[in-house]
């Protein structure tokens, strides 16, 4: 079955550490996205990529980095520069330029301890 | 600047009655609108969508209405069921942004038995 997989489901990080969240899709989608969900703030776009080896900052990119070396993979690194990293992170993918919506992963809950 | 707004953070209805979730937008270039449903600790799943050339789209118990002049859309669920209890996100896209979606803050719907 085609889908989008995020791992791990739960992640704990000590302050000052970088951590990488995995996102893999086998839907042959060109575009991939990272969102962050906080209570009362909906889904905010961190980074997105429309094609391999290219990505753009979203609305809240500070303290995050991404790479897109393969079509199937779009890992997100939460760096120590991110001041408030505890959140639920969602990865999504879509057909490029379709505007017809995303397929989401099941999310990663990151907690800074 | 919040281009897609869901002004009601929560809504509570009785089982069997109608649920109406509202969404307003400010960007007149938006031409495609979607509703997603999200359970806790899971990724959102696509529910229903509507193109700006239509004013209504129906799928079973779910109907989306679009009022372009008012820049307003609504999701009607009839009859509401306890399993509909979830967070509902409104989203919009415009042709020039490719497949990128802008999300509202979400509305927590609770359907009481």
Short mmCIF file of N, CA and C in Angstrom, two decimals, chain B residues 3-5 7 22-30 33 52 54-55 65-74 90:
data_model
loop_
_atom_site.label_atom_id
_atom_site.label_comp_id
_atom_site.label_asym_id
_atom_site.label_seq_id
_atom_site.Cartn_x
_atom_site.Cartn_y
_atom_site.Cartn_z
N UNK B 3 -4.48 34.02 6.73
CA UNK B 3 -5.31 34.11 5.54
C UNK B 3 -6.53 33.20 5.58
N UNK B 4 -6.46 32.18 6.42
CA UNK B 4 -7.59 31.26 6.59
C UNK B 4 -7.89 31.21 8.09
N UNK B 5 -9.12 31.54 8.44
CA UNK B 5 -9.47 31.62 9.86
C UNK B 5 -10.68 30.76 10.20
N UNK B 7 -12.91 30.73 13.34
CA UNK B 7 -13.08 31.54 14.54
C UNK B 7 -13.63 30.78 15.74
N UNK B 22 -17.42 26.53 10.43
CA UNK B 22 -17.24 27.69 9.56
C UNK B 22 -15.78 28.03 9.34
N UNK B 23 -15.53 28.67 8.19
CA UNK B 23 -14.17 29.05 7.80
C UNK B 23 -14.25 30.31 6.95
N UNK B 24 -13.40 31.27 7.24
CA UNK B 24 -13.32 32.51 6.46
C UNK B 24 -11.93 32.66 5.88
N UNK B 25 -11.83 33.29 4.73
CA UNK B 25 -10.52 33.51 4.13
C UNK B 25 -10.42 34.93 3.61
N UNK B 26 -9.20 35.41 3.48
CA UNK B 26 -8.99 36.79 3.04
C UNK B 26 -8.37 36.89 1.65
N UNK B 27 -7.72 35.84 1.21
CA UNK B 27 -7.02 35.87 -0.07
C UNK B 27 -7.99 35.54 -1.21
N UNK B 28 -8.30 36.52 -2.04
CA UNK B 28 -9.27 36.31 -3.12
C UNK B 28 -8.70 35.43 -4.23
N UNK B 29 -7.40 35.12 -4.16
CA UNK B 29 -6.80 34.26 -5.17
C UNK B 29 -7.00 32.77 -4.86
N UNK B 30 -7.44 32.46 -3.67
CA UNK B 30 -7.70 31.07 -3.35
C UNK B 30 -8.78 30.53 -4.29
N UNK B 33 -10.63 24.66 -2.03
CA UNK B 33 -10.79 24.61 -0.58
C UNK B 33 -11.01 23.17 -0.14
N UNK B 52 -13.56 26.64 -6.61
CA UNK B 52 -14.22 27.95 -6.58
C UNK B 52 -15.27 28.13 -7.68
N UNK B 54 -17.69 26.12 -8.01
CA UNK B 54 -18.91 25.56 -7.45
C UNK B 54 -19.30 26.29 -6.18
N UNK B 55 -20.54 26.11 -5.74
CA UNK B 55 -20.91 26.67 -4.46
C UNK B 55 -21.36 25.60 -3.47
N UNK B 65 -20.22 24.16 1.63
CA UNK B 65 -20.81 25.30 0.94
C UNK B 65 -19.76 26.39 0.82
N UNK B 66 -19.71 27.01 -0.37
CA UNK B 66 -18.76 28.10 -0.59
C UNK B 66 -19.51 29.36 -1.01
N UNK B 67 -19.24 30.44 -0.31
CA UNK B 67 -19.79 31.76 -0.65
C UNK B 67 -18.62 32.67 -1.00
N UNK B 68 -18.33 32.77 -2.29
CA UNK B 68 -17.13 33.51 -2.72
C UNK B 68 -17.23 34.99 -2.40
N UNK B 69 -18.40 35.55 -2.54
CA UNK B 69 -18.52 36.99 -2.31
C UNK B 69 -18.24 37.33 -0.85
N UNK B 70 -18.61 36.41 0.05
CA UNK B 70 -18.36 36.63 1.47
C UNK B 70 -17.02 36.04 1.92
N UNK B 71 -16.34 35.35 1.01
CA UNK B 71 -15.08 34.65 1.34
C UNK B 71 -15.31 33.75 2.57
N UNK B 72 -16.30 32.92 2.44
CA UNK B 72 -16.72 32.08 3.56
C UNK B 72 -17.07 30.69 3.05
N UNK B 73 -16.64 29.69 3.80
CA UNK B 73 -17.12 28.34 3.51
C UNK B 73 -17.52 27.66 4.80
N UNK B 74 -18.37 26.67 4.65
CA UNK B 74 -18.85 25.95 5.83
C UNK B 74 -18.94 24.47 5.50
N UNK B 90 -9.85 23.62 8.02
CA UNK B 90 -10.16 24.17 6.72
C UNK B 90 -8.83 24.52 6.05
#
